[in-house]
């Protein structure tokens, strides 16, 4: 049975990784364009710094949750001093490397503490992209590799959780960006982010269908799946709080936004995506614990 701190660790780590992946890829693409103006570069630099700082804080909170779950600081340090060939140990090193990378990039972009050549910044952002992707995948594999819980031992679960992390990260970026200085100067990039978010939500919906379908085919996973979907069980949270509120409605809102060409912000939709990522993980853990008794 995973404790609440581990669930928060997986959610915060996944969301933080999603923010860092979005920020690093966006930065690499932005600075690769030749048509950007000085004003746009200044606006993006301020925003990127906030995103890297936000990703850093989310990952720091995830590390704190892991420390609280382990109970003693000595056990947390042993993950690095005496690493074992386990997924938790690998994930801890990826988390630490991501924290360091995000902290340096935040200092370069936002705090102006460090002055780094363009090649160094690009190298760090490339590393951040790889680390953030690995962290998103890790948070999905952590549960899927627990063969003792049939509901979690599902080939679609790592994909579903990785896409949930990407959706939460994109939502956090879209939620933060409008409050940044000179945000209207980056309007074209905002439209691209919304299109990417729409694609991620569509893939997340497909992964959700695949996860439920594979669980239904497993006789060992069916009892937990029944608890996950039953109205008297976790159905109100899993179906209403995640499938509908965090996937279907935001996807419909993004599609409607693209069709109507409206520039209105979808702040409520982004909040639902983030909360839905947390609800998903708690529902999966509670339903899985039903099998363990």
mmCIF file with all atom_site columns, C-alpha atoms in Angstrom, residues 37-177:
data_model
loop_
_atom_site.group_PDB
_atom_site.id
_atom_site.type_symbol
_atom_site.label_atom_id
_atom_site.label_alt_id
_atom_site.label_comp_id
_atom_site.label_asym_id
_atom_site.label_entity_id
_atom_site.label_seq_id
_atom_site.pdbx_PDB_ins_code
_atom_site.Cartn_x
_atom_site.Cartn_y
_atom_site.Cartn_z
_atom_site.occupancy
_atom_site.B_iso_or_equiv
_atom_site.pdbx_formal_charge
_atom_site.auth_seq_id
_atom_site.auth_comp_id
_atom_site.auth_asym_id
_atom_site.auth_atom_id
_atom_site.pdbx_PDB_model_num
ATOM 1   C CA . UNK A 1 37  ? 11.978 40.644 -31.437 1.00 0.00 ? 37  UNK A CA 1
ATOM 2   C CA . UNK A 1 38  ? 13.929 42.019 -28.486 1.00 0.00 ? 38  UNK A CA 1
ATOM 3   C CA . UNK A 1 39  ? 10.658 42.690 -26.643 1.00 0.00 ? 39  UNK A CA 1
ATOM 4   C CA . UNK A 1 40  ? 9.504  39.108 -27.214 1.00 0.00 ? 40  UNK A CA 1
ATOM 5   C CA . UNK A 1 41  ? 12.846 37.752 -25.995 1.00 0.00 ? 41  UNK A CA 1
ATOM 6   C CA . UNK A 1 42  ? 12.596 39.856 -22.842 1.00 0.00 ? 42  UNK A CA 1
ATOM 7   C CA . UNK A 1 43  ? 9.015  38.717 -22.225 1.00 0.00 ? 43  UNK A CA 1
ATOM 8   C CA . UNK A 1 44  ? 9.899  35.063 -22.772 1.00 0.00 ? 44  UNK A CA 1
ATOM 9   C CA . UNK A 1 45  ? 13.008 35.272 -20.586 1.00 0.00 ? 45  UNK A CA 1
ATOM 10  C CA . UNK A 1 46  ? 10.933 36.515 -17.646 1.00 0.00 ? 46  UNK A CA 1
ATOM 11  C CA . UNK A 1 47  ? 8.294  33.821 -18.212 1.00 0.00 ? 47  UNK A CA 1
ATOM 12  C CA . UNK A 1 48  ? 10.823 30.996 -18.659 1.00 0.00 ? 48  UNK A CA 1
ATOM 13  C CA . UNK A 1 49  ? 12.500 31.950 -15.390 1.00 0.00 ? 49  UNK A CA 1
ATOM 14  C CA . UNK A 1 50  ? 9.181  31.703 -13.565 1.00 0.00 ? 50  UNK A CA 1
ATOM 15  C CA . UNK A 1 51  ? 8.441  28.338 -15.165 1.00 0.00 ? 51  UNK A CA 1
ATOM 16  C CA . UNK A 1 52  ? 11.813 26.878 -14.239 1.00 0.00 ? 52  UNK A CA 1
ATOM 17  C CA . UNK A 1 53  ? 11.468 28.252 -10.705 1.00 0.00 ? 53  UNK A CA 1
ATOM 18  C CA . UNK A 1 54  ? 7.952  26.798 -10.462 1.00 0.00 ? 54  UNK A CA 1
ATOM 19  C CA . UNK A 1 55  ? 9.133  23.416 -11.727 1.00 0.00 ? 55  UNK A CA 1
ATOM 20  C CA . UNK A 1 56  ? 11.985 23.509 -9.209  1.00 0.00 ? 56  UNK A CA 1
ATOM 21  C CA . UNK A 1 57  ? 9.560  24.217 -6.335  1.00 0.00 ? 57  UNK A CA 1
ATOM 22  C CA . UNK A 1 58  ? 7.241  21.379 -7.411  1.00 0.00 ? 58  UNK A CA 1
ATOM 23  C CA . UNK A 1 59  ? 10.139 18.923 -7.536  1.00 0.00 ? 59  UNK A CA 1
ATOM 24  C CA . UNK A 1 60  ? 11.436 20.181 -4.181  1.00 0.00 ? 60  UNK A CA 1
ATOM 25  C CA . UNK A 1 61  ? 7.981  19.563 -2.694  1.00 0.00 ? 61  UNK A CA 1
ATOM 26  C CA . UNK A 1 62  ? 8.028  16.061 -4.223  1.00 0.00 ? 62  UNK A CA 1
ATOM 27  C CA . UNK A 1 63  ? 11.410 15.368 -2.620  1.00 0.00 ? 63  UNK A CA 1
ATOM 28  C CA . UNK A 1 64  ? 10.052 16.594 0.725   1.00 0.00 ? 64  UNK A CA 1
ATOM 29  C CA . UNK A 1 65  ? 7.101  14.201 0.435   1.00 0.00 ? 65  UNK A CA 1
ATOM 30  C CA . UNK A 1 66  ? 9.509  11.331 -0.252  1.00 0.00 ? 66  UNK A CA 1
ATOM 31  C CA . UNK A 1 67  ? 11.553 12.330 2.806   1.00 0.00 ? 67  UNK A CA 1
ATOM 32  C CA . UNK A 1 68  ? 8.421  12.430 4.980   1.00 0.00 ? 68  UNK A CA 1
ATOM 33  C CA . UNK A 1 69  ? 7.331  9.015  3.699   1.00 0.00 ? 69  UNK A CA 1
ATOM 34  C CA . UNK A 1 70  ? 10.713 7.453  4.488   1.00 0.00 ? 70  UNK A CA 1
ATOM 35  C CA . UNK A 1 71  ? 10.415 8.832  8.012   1.00 0.00 ? 71  UNK A CA 1
ATOM 36  C CA . UNK A 1 72  ? 14.086 9.439  8.779   1.00 0.00 ? 72  UNK A CA 1
ATOM 37  C CA . UNK A 1 73  ? 16.540 11.701 6.912   1.00 0.00 ? 73  UNK A CA 1
ATOM 38  C CA . UNK A 1 74  ? 19.136 8.935  7.100   1.00 0.00 ? 74  UNK A CA 1
ATOM 39  C CA . UNK A 1 75  ? 16.996 6.677  4.912   1.00 0.00 ? 75  UNK A CA 1
ATOM 40  C CA . UNK A 1 76  ? 16.610 9.480  2.382   1.00 0.00 ? 76  UNK A CA 1
ATOM 41  C CA . UNK A 1 77  ? 20.373 10.008 2.230   1.00 0.00 ? 77  UNK A CA 1
ATOM 42  C CA . UNK A 1 78  ? 20.953 6.265  1.807   1.00 0.00 ? 78  UNK A CA 1
ATOM 43  C CA . UNK A 1 79  ? 19.127 6.455  -1.536  1.00 0.00 ? 79  UNK A CA 1
ATOM 44  C CA . UNK A 1 80  ? 22.117 8.442  -2.815  1.00 0.00 ? 80  UNK A CA 1
ATOM 45  C CA . UNK A 1 81  ? 24.985 7.179  -0.642  1.00 0.00 ? 81  UNK A CA 1
ATOM 46  C CA . UNK A 1 82  ? 24.126 3.487  -1.022  1.00 0.00 ? 82  UNK A CA 1
ATOM 47  C CA . UNK A 1 83  ? 21.947 3.218  -4.122  1.00 0.00 ? 83  UNK A CA 1
ATOM 48  C CA . UNK A 1 84  ? 20.251 -0.078 -4.931  1.00 0.00 ? 84  UNK A CA 1
ATOM 49  C CA . UNK A 1 85  ? 19.181 -1.445 -8.327  1.00 0.00 ? 85  UNK A CA 1
ATOM 50  C CA . UNK A 1 86  ? 15.581 -0.331 -7.771  1.00 0.00 ? 86  UNK A CA 1
ATOM 51  C CA . UNK A 1 87  ? 13.224 1.973  -9.603  1.00 0.00 ? 87  UNK A CA 1
ATOM 52  C CA . UNK A 1 88  ? 12.914 4.203  -6.517  1.00 0.00 ? 88  UNK A CA 1
ATOM 53  C CA . UNK A 1 89  ? 16.681 4.663  -6.391  1.00 0.00 ? 89  UNK A CA 1
ATOM 54  C CA . UNK A 1 90  ? 16.908 5.503  -10.111 1.00 0.00 ? 90  UNK A CA 1
ATOM 55  C CA . UNK A 1 91  ? 13.998 7.908  -9.801  1.00 0.00 ? 91  UNK A CA 1
ATOM 56  C CA . UNK A 1 92  ? 15.631 9.638  -6.834  1.00 0.00 ? 92  UNK A CA 1
ATOM 57  C CA . UNK A 1 93  ? 18.778 10.357 -8.866  1.00 0.00 ? 93  UNK A CA 1
ATOM 58  C CA . UNK A 1 94  ? 16.711 11.608 -11.805 1.00 0.00 ? 94  UNK A CA 1
ATOM 59  C CA . UNK A 1 95  ? 14.768 13.839 -9.408  1.00 0.00 ? 95  UNK A CA 1
ATOM 60  C CA . UNK A 1 96  ? 17.983 15.264 -7.932  1.00 0.00 ? 96  UNK A CA 1
ATOM 61  C CA . UNK A 1 97  ? 19.495 15.925 -11.368 1.00 0.00 ? 97  UNK A CA 1
ATOM 62  C CA . UNK A 1 98  ? 16.261 17.593 -12.500 1.00 0.00 ? 98  UNK A CA 1
ATOM 63  C CA . UNK A 1 99  ? 16.283 19.829 -9.414  1.00 0.00 ? 99  UNK A CA 1
ATOM 64  C CA . UNK A 1 100 ? 19.845 20.955 -10.096 1.00 0.00 ? 100 UNK A CA 1
ATOM 65  C CA . UNK A 1 101 ? 19.136 21.585 -13.772 1.00 0.00 ? 101 UNK A CA 1
ATOM 66  C CA . UNK A 1 102 ? 15.934 23.530 -13.058 1.00 0.00 ? 102 UNK A CA 1
ATOM 67  C CA . UNK A 1 103 ? 17.649 25.625 -10.393 1.00 0.00 ? 103 UNK A CA 1
ATOM 68  C CA . UNK A 1 104 ? 20.494 26.657 -12.695 1.00 0.00 ? 104 UNK A CA 1
ATOM 69  C CA . UNK A 1 105 ? 18.123 27.444 -15.576 1.00 0.00 ? 105 UNK A CA 1
ATOM 70  C CA . UNK A 1 106 ? 15.922 29.539 -13.291 1.00 0.00 ? 106 UNK A CA 1
ATOM 71  C CA . UNK A 1 107 ? 18.981 31.523 -12.256 1.00 0.00 ? 107 UNK A CA 1
ATOM 72  C CA . UNK A 1 108 ? 19.996 32.041 -15.895 1.00 0.00 ? 108 UNK A CA 1
ATOM 73  C CA . UNK A 1 109 ? 16.569 33.075 -17.186 1.00 0.00 ? 109 UNK A CA 1
ATOM 74  C CA . UNK A 1 110 ? 14.895 34.823 -14.331 1.00 0.00 ? 110 UNK A CA 1
ATOM 75  C CA . UNK A 1 111 ? 17.111 35.787 -11.428 1.00 0.00 ? 111 UNK A CA 1
ATOM 76  C CA . UNK A 1 112 ? 19.956 36.910 -13.694 1.00 0.00 ? 112 UNK A CA 1
ATOM 77  C CA . UNK A 1 113 ? 22.373 35.500 -11.122 1.00 0.00 ? 113 UNK A CA 1
ATOM 78  C CA . UNK A 1 114 ? 24.294 33.584 -13.753 1.00 0.00 ? 114 UNK A CA 1
ATOM 79  C CA . UNK A 1 115 ? 25.469 34.771 -17.137 1.00 0.00 ? 115 UNK A CA 1
ATOM 80  C CA . UNK A 1 116 ? 25.842 31.761 -19.388 1.00 0.00 ? 116 UNK A CA 1
ATOM 81  C CA . UNK A 1 117 ? 26.719 31.501 -23.087 1.00 0.00 ? 117 UNK A CA 1
ATOM 82  C CA . UNK A 1 118 ? 23.922 30.459 -25.413 1.00 0.00 ? 118 UNK A CA 1
ATOM 83  C CA . UNK A 1 119 ? 25.522 27.046 -25.989 1.00 0.00 ? 119 UNK A CA 1
ATOM 84  C CA . UNK A 1 120 ? 25.586 26.339 -22.242 1.00 0.00 ? 120 UNK A CA 1
ATOM 85  C CA . UNK A 1 121 ? 21.950 27.331 -21.862 1.00 0.00 ? 121 UNK A CA 1
ATOM 86  C CA . UNK A 1 122 ? 20.927 25.137 -24.796 1.00 0.00 ? 122 UNK A CA 1
ATOM 87  C CA . UNK A 1 123 ? 22.894 22.219 -23.374 1.00 0.00 ? 123 UNK A CA 1
ATOM 88  C CA . UNK A 1 124 ? 21.208 22.589 -19.995 1.00 0.00 ? 124 UNK A CA 1
ATOM 89  C CA . UNK A 1 125 ? 17.782 22.822 -21.621 1.00 0.00 ? 125 UNK A CA 1
ATOM 90  C CA . UNK A 1 126 ? 18.494 19.732 -23.689 1.00 0.00 ? 126 UNK A CA 1
ATOM 91  C CA . UNK A 1 127 ? 19.492 17.884 -20.518 1.00 0.00 ? 127 UNK A CA 1
ATOM 92  C CA . UNK A 1 128 ? 16.384 19.221 -18.762 1.00 0.00 ? 128 UNK A CA 1
ATOM 93  C CA . UNK A 1 129 ? 14.209 17.875 -21.581 1.00 0.00 ? 129 UNK A CA 1
ATOM 94  C CA . UNK A 1 130 ? 15.691 14.389 -21.223 1.00 0.00 ? 130 UNK A CA 1
ATOM 95  C CA . UNK A 1 131 ? 15.539 14.407 -17.417 1.00 0.00 ? 131 UNK A CA 1
ATOM 96  C CA . UNK A 1 132 ? 11.962 15.721 -17.303 1.00 0.00 ? 132 UNK A CA 1
ATOM 97  C CA . UNK A 1 133 ? 10.822 13.064 -19.785 1.00 0.00 ? 133 UNK A CA 1
ATOM 98  C CA . UNK A 1 134 ? 12.554 10.342 -17.752 1.00 0.00 ? 134 UNK A CA 1
ATOM 99  C CA . UNK A 1 135 ? 10.919 11.638 -14.563 1.00 0.00 ? 135 UNK A CA 1
ATOM 100 C CA . UNK A 1 136 ? 7.457  11.623 -16.147 1.00 0.00 ? 136 UNK A CA 1
ATOM 101 C CA . UNK A 1 137 ? 7.916  8.058  -17.371 1.00 0.00 ? 137 UNK A CA 1
ATOM 102 C CA . UNK A 1 138 ? 9.347  6.995  -14.001 1.00 0.00 ? 138 UNK A CA 1
ATOM 103 C CA . UNK A 1 139 ? 6.323  8.230  -12.063 1.00 0.00 ? 139 UNK A CA 1
ATOM 104 C CA . UNK A 1 140 ? 4.177  5.973  -14.270 1.00 0.00 ? 140 UNK A CA 1
ATOM 105 C CA . UNK A 1 141 ? 6.463  2.949  -14.115 1.00 0.00 ? 141 UNK A CA 1
ATOM 106 C CA . UNK A 1 142 ? 6.743  3.155  -10.323 1.00 0.00 ? 142 UNK A CA 1
ATOM 107 C CA . UNK A 1 143 ? 3.196  1.853  -9.909  1.00 0.00 ? 143 UNK A CA 1
ATOM 108 C CA . UNK A 1 144 ? 2.979  -0.303 -13.052 1.00 0.00 ? 144 UNK A CA 1
ATOM 109 C CA . UNK A 1 145 ? 5.930  -2.462 -12.001 1.00 0.00 ? 145 UNK A CA 1
ATOM 110 C CA . UNK A 1 146 ? 4.214  -3.567 -8.781  1.00 0.00 ? 146 UNK A CA 1
ATOM 111 C CA . UNK A 1 147 ? 3.074  -6.990 -10.004 1.00 0.00 ? 147 UNK A CA 1
ATOM 112 C CA . UNK A 1 148 ? 1.418  -7.776 -6.657  1.00 0.00 ? 148 UNK A CA 1
ATOM 113 C CA . UNK A 1 149 ? -1.369 -5.306 -7.516  1.00 0.00 ? 149 UNK A CA 1
ATOM 114 C CA . UNK A 1 150 ? -3.190 -6.494 -10.685 1.00 0.00 ? 150 UNK A CA 1
ATOM 115 C CA . UNK A 1 151 ? -4.872 -3.129 -11.335 1.00 0.00 ? 151 UNK A CA 1
ATOM 116 C CA . UNK A 1 152 ? -1.486 -1.397 -11.478 1.00 0.00 ? 152 UNK A CA 1
ATOM 117 C CA . UNK A 1 153 ? 0.229  -4.166 -13.445 1.00 0.00 ? 153 UNK A CA 1
ATOM 118 C CA . UNK A 1 154 ? -1.273 -2.774 -16.640 1.00 0.00 ? 154 UNK A CA 1
ATOM 119 C CA . UNK A 1 155 ? 0.694  -1.943 -19.804 1.00 0.00 ? 155 UNK A CA 1
ATOM 120 C CA . UNK A 1 156 ? -1.359 1.227  -20.363 1.00 0.00 ? 156 UNK A CA 1
ATOM 121 C CA . UNK A 1 157 ? -0.796 2.639  -16.859 1.00 0.00 ? 157 UNK A CA 1
ATOM 122 C CA . UNK A 1 158 ? 2.693  4.145  -17.458 1.00 0.00 ? 158 UNK A CA 1
ATOM 123 C CA . UNK A 1 159 ? 1.394  5.820  -20.617 1.00 0.00 ? 159 UNK A CA 1
ATOM 124 C CA . UNK A 1 160 ? -1.704 7.137  -18.834 1.00 0.00 ? 160 UNK A CA 1
ATOM 125 C CA . UNK A 1 161 ? 0.280  8.562  -15.915 1.00 0.00 ? 161 UNK A CA 1
ATOM 126 C CA . UNK A 1 162 ? 2.976  10.050 -18.161 1.00 0.00 ? 162 UNK A CA 1
ATOM 127 C CA . UNK A 1 163 ? 0.324  11.787 -20.269 1.00 0.00 ? 163 UNK A CA 1
ATOM 128 C CA . UNK A 1 164 ? -1.432 12.925 -17.096 1.00 0.00 ? 164 UNK A CA 1
ATOM 129 C CA . UNK A 1 165 ? 1.867  14.479 -15.961 1.00 0.00 ? 165 UNK A CA 1
ATOM 130 C CA . UNK A 1 166 ? 2.287  16.174 -19.341 1.00 0.00 ? 166 UNK A CA 1
ATOM 131 C CA . UNK A 1 167 ? -1.281 17.498 -19.209 1.00 0.00 ? 167 UNK A CA 1
ATOM 132 C CA . UNK A 1 168 ? -0.832 18.796 -15.641 1.00 0.00 ? 168 UNK A CA 1
ATOM 133 C CA . UNK A 1 169 ? 2.455  20.454 -16.593 1.00 0.00 ? 169 UNK A CA 1
ATOM 134 C CA . UNK A 1 170 ? 1.009  22.114 -19.684 1.00 0.00 ? 170 UNK A CA 1
ATOM 135 C CA . UNK A 1 171 ? -2.006 23.261 -17.671 1.00 0.00 ? 171 UNK A CA 1
ATOM 136 C CA . UNK A 1 172 ? 0.279  24.778 -15.036 1.00 0.00 ? 172 UNK A CA 1
ATOM 137 C CA . UNK A 1 173 ? 2.218  26.640 -17.738 1.00 0.00 ? 173 UNK A CA 1
ATOM 138 C CA . UNK A 1 174 ? -0.971 27.916 -19.390 1.00 0.00 ? 174 UNK A CA 1
ATOM 139 C CA . UNK A 1 175 ? -2.291 28.928 -15.986 1.00 0.00 ? 175 UNK A CA 1
ATOM 140 C CA . UNK A 1 176 ? 0.887  30.857 -15.119 1.00 0.00 ? 176 UNK A CA 1
ATOM 141 C CA . UNK A 1 177 ? 1.731  32.473 -18.459 1.00 0.00 ? 177 UNK A CA 1
#
